[in-house]
Coordinates of C-alpha atoms and ligand atoms in Angstrom, one line a residue:
M1 CA 127.1 137.3 165.3
A2 CA 123.5 137.9 164.1
D3 CA 121.0 135.1 164.8
G4 CA 120.8 132.5 162.1
Q5 CA 117.5 131.9 160.4
I6 CA 115.5 129.6 158.2
I7 CA 114.8 131.5 155.1
A8 CA 112.8 129.0 153.1
G9 CA 111.6 125.4 153.0
Y10 CA 111.0 123.4 149.8
L11 CA 109.2 120.1 149.2
A12 CA 111.8 118.6 146.9
P13 CA 111.1 115.0 146.0
H14 CA 113.8 112.7 144.7
P15 CA 112.8 110.4 141.8
P16 CA 116.1 109.7 140.2
H17 CA 114.2 109.7 136.8
L18 CA 114.5 113.5 137.0
V19 CA 118.3 113.5 137.0
Y20 CA 118.2 110.8 134.3
G21 CA 115.8 112.9 132.2
E22 CA 118.2 115.9 132.5
N23 CA 121.4 114.1 131.3
P24 CA 123.9 116.0 133.5
P25 CA 127.5 115.0 133.0
Q26 CA 127.7 113.4 136.5
N27 CA 125.1 110.7 135.6
E28 CA 126.2 107.8 133.5
P29 CA 123.0 106.6 131.8
R30 CA 121.7 108.7 128.9
S31 CA 118.1 109.5 128.2
K32 CA 116.0 111.3 125.5
G33 CA 114.4 113.5 128.3
G34 CA 111.1 112.8 130.1
W35 CA 109.3 114.1 133.2
E36 CA 109.5 117.6 131.8
Q37 CA 106.7 119.1 134.0
L38 CA 108.7 118.2 137.1
R39 CA 112.0 119.2 135.7
W40 CA 110.5 122.6 134.7
A41 CA 109.1 122.9 138.2
Y42 CA 112.6 122.4 139.6
E43 CA 113.9 125.1 137.1
R44 CA 111.6 127.5 138.8
A45 CA 112.7 126.4 142.3
R46 CA 116.3 126.7 141.3
A47 CA 115.7 130.3 140.4
T48 CA 114.1 131.3 143.7
L49 CA 116.7 129.4 145.7
D50 CA 119.4 131.3 143.8
E51 CA 117.7 134.6 144.8
L52 CA 117.7 133.6 148.5
K53 CA 121.5 133.2 148.6
P54 CA 121.5 130.7 151.5
D55 CA 124.7 129.7 153.4
V56 CA 123.6 126.1 153.7
L57 CA 121.1 123.6 152.4
L58 CA 119.7 121.0 154.9
V59 CA 118.2 117.9 153.4
H60 CA 116.3 115.0 155.1
S61 CA 116.3 111.9 152.9
P62 CA 114.1 108.7 153.3
H63 CA 116.8 106.7 151.6
W64 CA 119.6 107.1 154.1
I65 CA 118.1 104.7 156.6
T66 CA 119.5 104.5 160.1
Q67 CA 117.4 102.4 162.3
Q68 CA 119.4 103.4 165.4
G69 CA 118.8 107.1 165.8
H70 CA 119.1 110.1 163.6
H71 CA 122.4 110.5 161.8
F72 CA 124.1 113.5 160.3
L73 CA 126.8 113.7 157.5
G74 CA 130.0 114.6 159.4
V75 CA 132.8 114.6 156.9
D76 CA 133.9 118.0 155.3
H77 CA 134.2 116.7 151.8
L78 CA 132.4 113.6 150.4
S79 CA 132.7 112.2 146.9
G80 CA 131.9 108.9 145.1
K81 CA 129.3 107.3 143.0
S82 CA 125.7 107.1 144.2
V83 CA 123.6 104.4 142.7
D84 CA 119.8 103.8 143.1
P85 CA 119.4 100.2 144.1
I86 CA 115.9 100.0 142.5
F87 CA 116.8 101.9 139.3
P88 CA 120.6 101.3 138.7
N89 CA 119.7 101.6 135.0
L90 CA 118.8 105.2 135.5
F91 CA 121.0 106.6 138.3
R92 CA 124.7 106.1 138.6
Y93 CA 125.8 109.6 139.7
S94 CA 129.3 110.8 140.5
F95 CA 128.9 113.2 143.4
E96 CA 131.1 115.7 145.1
L97 CA 129.8 117.8 148.0
E98 CA 130.9 120.0 150.9
V99 CA 129.3 119.4 154.3
D100 CA 128.7 122.1 156.9
V101 CA 130.1 119.9 159.6
E102 CA 129.9 122.6 162.3
L103 CA 126.1 123.1 161.8
A104 CA 125.6 119.3 161.5
E105 CA 127.3 118.8 164.8
A106 CA 125.1 121.5 166.4
C107 CA 121.9 119.9 165.0
C108 CA 123.1 116.5 166.3
A109 CA 123.8 118.0 169.8
E110 CA 120.5 119.9 170.0
A111 CA 118.5 116.9 169.0
R112 CA 120.3 114.8 171.7
E113 CA 119.4 117.6 174.1
L114 CA 115.7 117.0 173.2
G115 CA 116.1 113.3 174.0
L116 CA 116.6 111.8 170.5
T117 CA 119.3 109.2 169.8
T118 CA 121.7 110.9 167.4
K119 CA 125.1 110.2 165.7
M120 CA 127.6 111.9 163.5
M121 CA 128.5 109.9 160.3
R122 CA 132.4 110.0 160.1
N123 CA 133.1 107.5 157.4
P124 CA 135.2 109.4 154.8
N125 CA 134.2 106.8 152.0
F126 CA 130.5 107.1 152.7
R127 CA 128.3 106.7 149.7
V128 CA 125.6 109.4 149.9
D129 CA 122.2 107.9 149.1
Y130 CA 120.3 108.7 145.9
G131 CA 117.5 110.6 147.7
T132 CA 119.9 113.2 149.1
I133 CA 121.8 113.5 145.8
T134 CA 118.8 113.8 143.6
T135 CA 117.1 116.5 145.7
L136 CA 120.4 118.5 145.9
H137 CA 121.1 118.1 142.2
M138 CA 117.6 119.1 141.2
M139 CA 117.7 122.2 143.5
R140 CA 121.3 123.3 143.0
P141 CA 123.2 121.5 140.2
Q142 CA 126.2 123.8 140.7
W143 CA 126.9 122.0 144.0
D144 CA 128.4 125.3 145.4
I145 CA 126.4 125.5 148.7
P146 CA 127.5 123.5 151.7
V147 CA 125.1 120.8 152.9
V148 CA 123.8 119.2 156.1
G149 CA 122.5 115.7 155.4
L150 CA 120.1 114.1 157.9
S151 CA 119.2 110.4 157.8
A152 CA 115.8 108.8 158.1
N153 CA 115.5 107.0 161.4
N154 CA 112.1 105.9 160.0
S155 CA 110.6 105.8 163.4
P156 CA 107.1 106.5 162.0
Y157 CA 107.3 103.0 160.4
Y158 CA 108.0 101.0 163.4
L159 CA 106.7 103.1 166.3
K160 CA 103.1 104.3 166.2
L161 CA 102.7 107.0 163.6
D162 CA 102.1 109.8 166.1
E163 CA 105.1 108.7 168.2
G164 CA 107.3 108.7 165.1
M165 CA 106.0 112.0 163.9
E166 CA 106.6 113.5 167.4
E167 CA 110.2 112.5 167.0
M168 CA 110.4 114.3 163.7
D169 CA 108.8 117.3 165.3
R170 CA 111.6 117.3 167.9
L171 CA 114.2 116.9 165.2
G172 CA 112.8 119.9 163.4
K173 CA 112.8 122.0 166.6
A174 CA 116.4 121.0 167.3
T175 CA 117.4 121.9 163.8
A176 CA 115.8 125.3 164.1
T177 CA 117.7 126.0 167.4
A178 CA 121.0 124.9 165.9
I179 CA 120.4 127.1 162.9
K180 CA 119.6 130.1 165.0
K181 CA 122.7 129.7 167.1
S182 CA 124.9 129.2 164.0
G183 CA 124.2 132.6 162.4
R184 CA 123.6 130.8 159.1
R185 CA 120.9 131.6 156.5
A186 CA 119.5 128.1 155.9
V187 CA 117.1 126.5 153.4
L188 CA 115.4 123.2 154.3
L189 CA 114.7 120.5 151.7
A190 CA 112.1 117.9 152.5
S191 CA 112.9 115.1 150.1
N192 CA 109.5 113.4 149.9
T193 CA 107.0 112.1 147.3
L194 CA 103.3 112.5 148.0
C195 CA 101.2 109.6 146.8
H196 CA 103.6 106.7 146.6
W197 CA 101.6 104.0 144.8
H198 CA 103.8 103.0 141.9
F199 CA 103.9 100.8 138.8
H200 CA 105.4 97.4 139.3
E201 CA 106.9 97.2 135.8
E202 CA 109.0 99.8 134.2
P203 CA 108.1 100.8 130.6
E204 CA 110.5 99.4 128.0
I205 CA 111.7 103.0 127.3
P206 CA 111.7 104.5 130.8
E207 CA 111.3 108.1 129.5
D208 CA 108.4 107.2 127.2
M209 CA 105.9 109.8 128.6
S210 CA 103.0 108.2 126.8
K211 CA 103.2 105.5 129.6
E212 CA 103.4 108.0 132.5
H213 CA 100.3 108.6 134.6
P214 CA 99.1 108.4 138.2
Q215 CA 99.1 104.8 139.4
D216 CA 96.1 105.3 141.6
Y217 CA 93.1 107.6 141.1
A218 CA 92.3 107.8 144.8
G219 CA 95.9 108.7 145.5
Y220 CA 95.8 111.3 142.9
L221 CA 92.7 112.9 144.4
W222 CA 94.5 112.9 147.8
D223 CA 97.5 114.7 146.2
M224 CA 95.3 117.4 144.7
R225 CA 93.5 117.9 148.0
I226 CA 96.7 118.2 150.0
I227 CA 98.3 120.5 147.4
D228 CA 95.2 122.7 147.3
L229 CA 95.3 123.1 151.1
L230 CA 99.0 123.8 151.1
R231 CA 98.5 126.5 148.4
Q232 CA 95.9 128.1 150.6
G233 CA 98.2 128.1 153.6
K234 CA 96.0 125.6 155.6
T235 CA 99.0 123.9 157.2
D236 CA 97.0 123.0 160.4
E237 CA 94.4 121.2 158.3
V238 CA 97.0 119.3 156.3
F239 CA 98.7 118.1 159.5
G240 CA 95.2 117.0 160.8
L241 CA 94.8 115.0 157.6
L242 CA 98.3 113.6 157.5
P243 CA 97.5 110.1 159.1
D244 CA 94.7 109.4 156.6
F245 CA 96.7 110.7 153.7
I246 CA 99.7 108.6 154.7
Q247 CA 97.4 105.5 155.1
D248 CA 95.3 105.9 151.9
A249 CA 98.0 107.2 149.5
F250 CA 101.0 105.3 151.0
A251 CA 102.5 108.8 151.1
E252 CA 106.3 108.9 151.4
I253 CA 106.0 111.8 153.8
K254 CA 105.6 109.1 156.4
S255 CA 109.4 109.0 156.5
G256 CA 109.2 112.3 158.3
A257 CA 111.0 114.9 156.2
F258 CA 107.9 117.0 155.7
T259 CA 107.1 117.1 159.4
W260 CA 110.8 117.8 160.2
M261 CA 110.7 120.8 157.8
F262 CA 107.4 122.2 159.1
A263 CA 108.4 121.8 162.8
A264 CA 111.6 123.7 162.1
M265 CA 109.7 126.5 160.4
G266 CA 107.1 126.6 163.2
Y267 CA 104.2 125.2 161.1
P268 CA 103.5 128.6 159.4
N269 CA 100.0 128.8 157.9
L270 CA 101.7 130.3 154.9
P271 CA 100.4 129.7 151.3
A272 CA 102.9 127.5 149.4
E273 CA 104.2 128.4 146.0
L274 CA 103.5 125.4 143.8
H275 CA 106.3 125.1 141.2
G276 CA 104.8 122.0 139.6
Y277 CA 103.3 118.5 139.9
G278 CA 103.9 115.4 138.0
T279 CA 104.0 111.6 138.3
V280 CA 107.1 109.4 138.1
I281 CA 106.4 105.7 137.6
G282 CA 102.9 106.5 138.8
T283 CA 103.9 108.3 142.1
G284 CA 102.8 111.8 142.8
N285 CA 105.4 114.5 143.1
A286 CA 105.1 118.2 143.9
V287 CA 107.8 120.8 144.0
M288 CA 106.6 123.5 146.5
E289 CA 108.1 126.4 148.3
W290 CA 107.5 128.3 151.5
N291 CA 109.5 131.5 151.2
L292 CA 109.9 133.0 154.6
V293 CA 111.7 136.1 153.3
K294 CA 108.9 136.9 150.9
A295 CA 106.4 136.4 153.7
G296 CA 108.3 138.9 155.9
M297 CA 109.2 136.1 158.4
A298 CA 112.9 136.2 157.7
Q299 CA 115.3 138.8 156.5
A300 CA 116.6 139.1 152.9
A301 CA 120.3 138.6 152.2
Ligands
FE2_1 FE1 111.8 107.7 147.7

């Protein structure tokens, strides 16, 4: 068996508004659209993902919270209804997905090898969180690629930031080792918003885009600075700024997915492809891609 490899990573945020705006048959609420810049960004990301032909999509979501350790979806087939507890008016989504349990178990074991507390999630009736579902739907609405789902232990929130991020770094390295041994061609999805200052009241018509704008000017400037550096491939500089960015912009990347993804890819100083940026209820969201095949760092299908 040839070595497996990570072929790309995407920053793929999960505002459920994007699913609501698209009106797929799986989602109950109906909209008149909205958040088009971000939905068009995801259209571009869907096209490049399709070209990559991955065997598996790995997604780390801040909204599957497991305070005791890092958990992995561990049931072959999961289905049910995922509801956003904050926006149940926008997101009540009937999901059905296949899990790559073998790879999930390998990631779980490798992470334990590196000293992390880990666990396989074996509840057949588990309701997959809206973060995982939104990111996966926006990247691959066909649902025809198996998935590895990772929970957020959220250690950066209750340990010191650097200790928590160090755990996410180890989780990323363990993920990379498991992928390599698996022979799979894998794509990583970091399900994170950038600036996370948000409105405290929803507009009467949620998709009324005349009401949508950044909640916080300083947070917006932070987003532009981080995106600019990522587009230039200045990954080291971004990770140097991360503690200040997280502090000042209340950035959701504190939950660790972004660090996990970059650790797994080996922190390449590779210019990102920006597919688009937009705000959702005031928060800053970028869809970005690091294509390791195009960069000559992984092999094409
Ligand atoms: Fe979130």
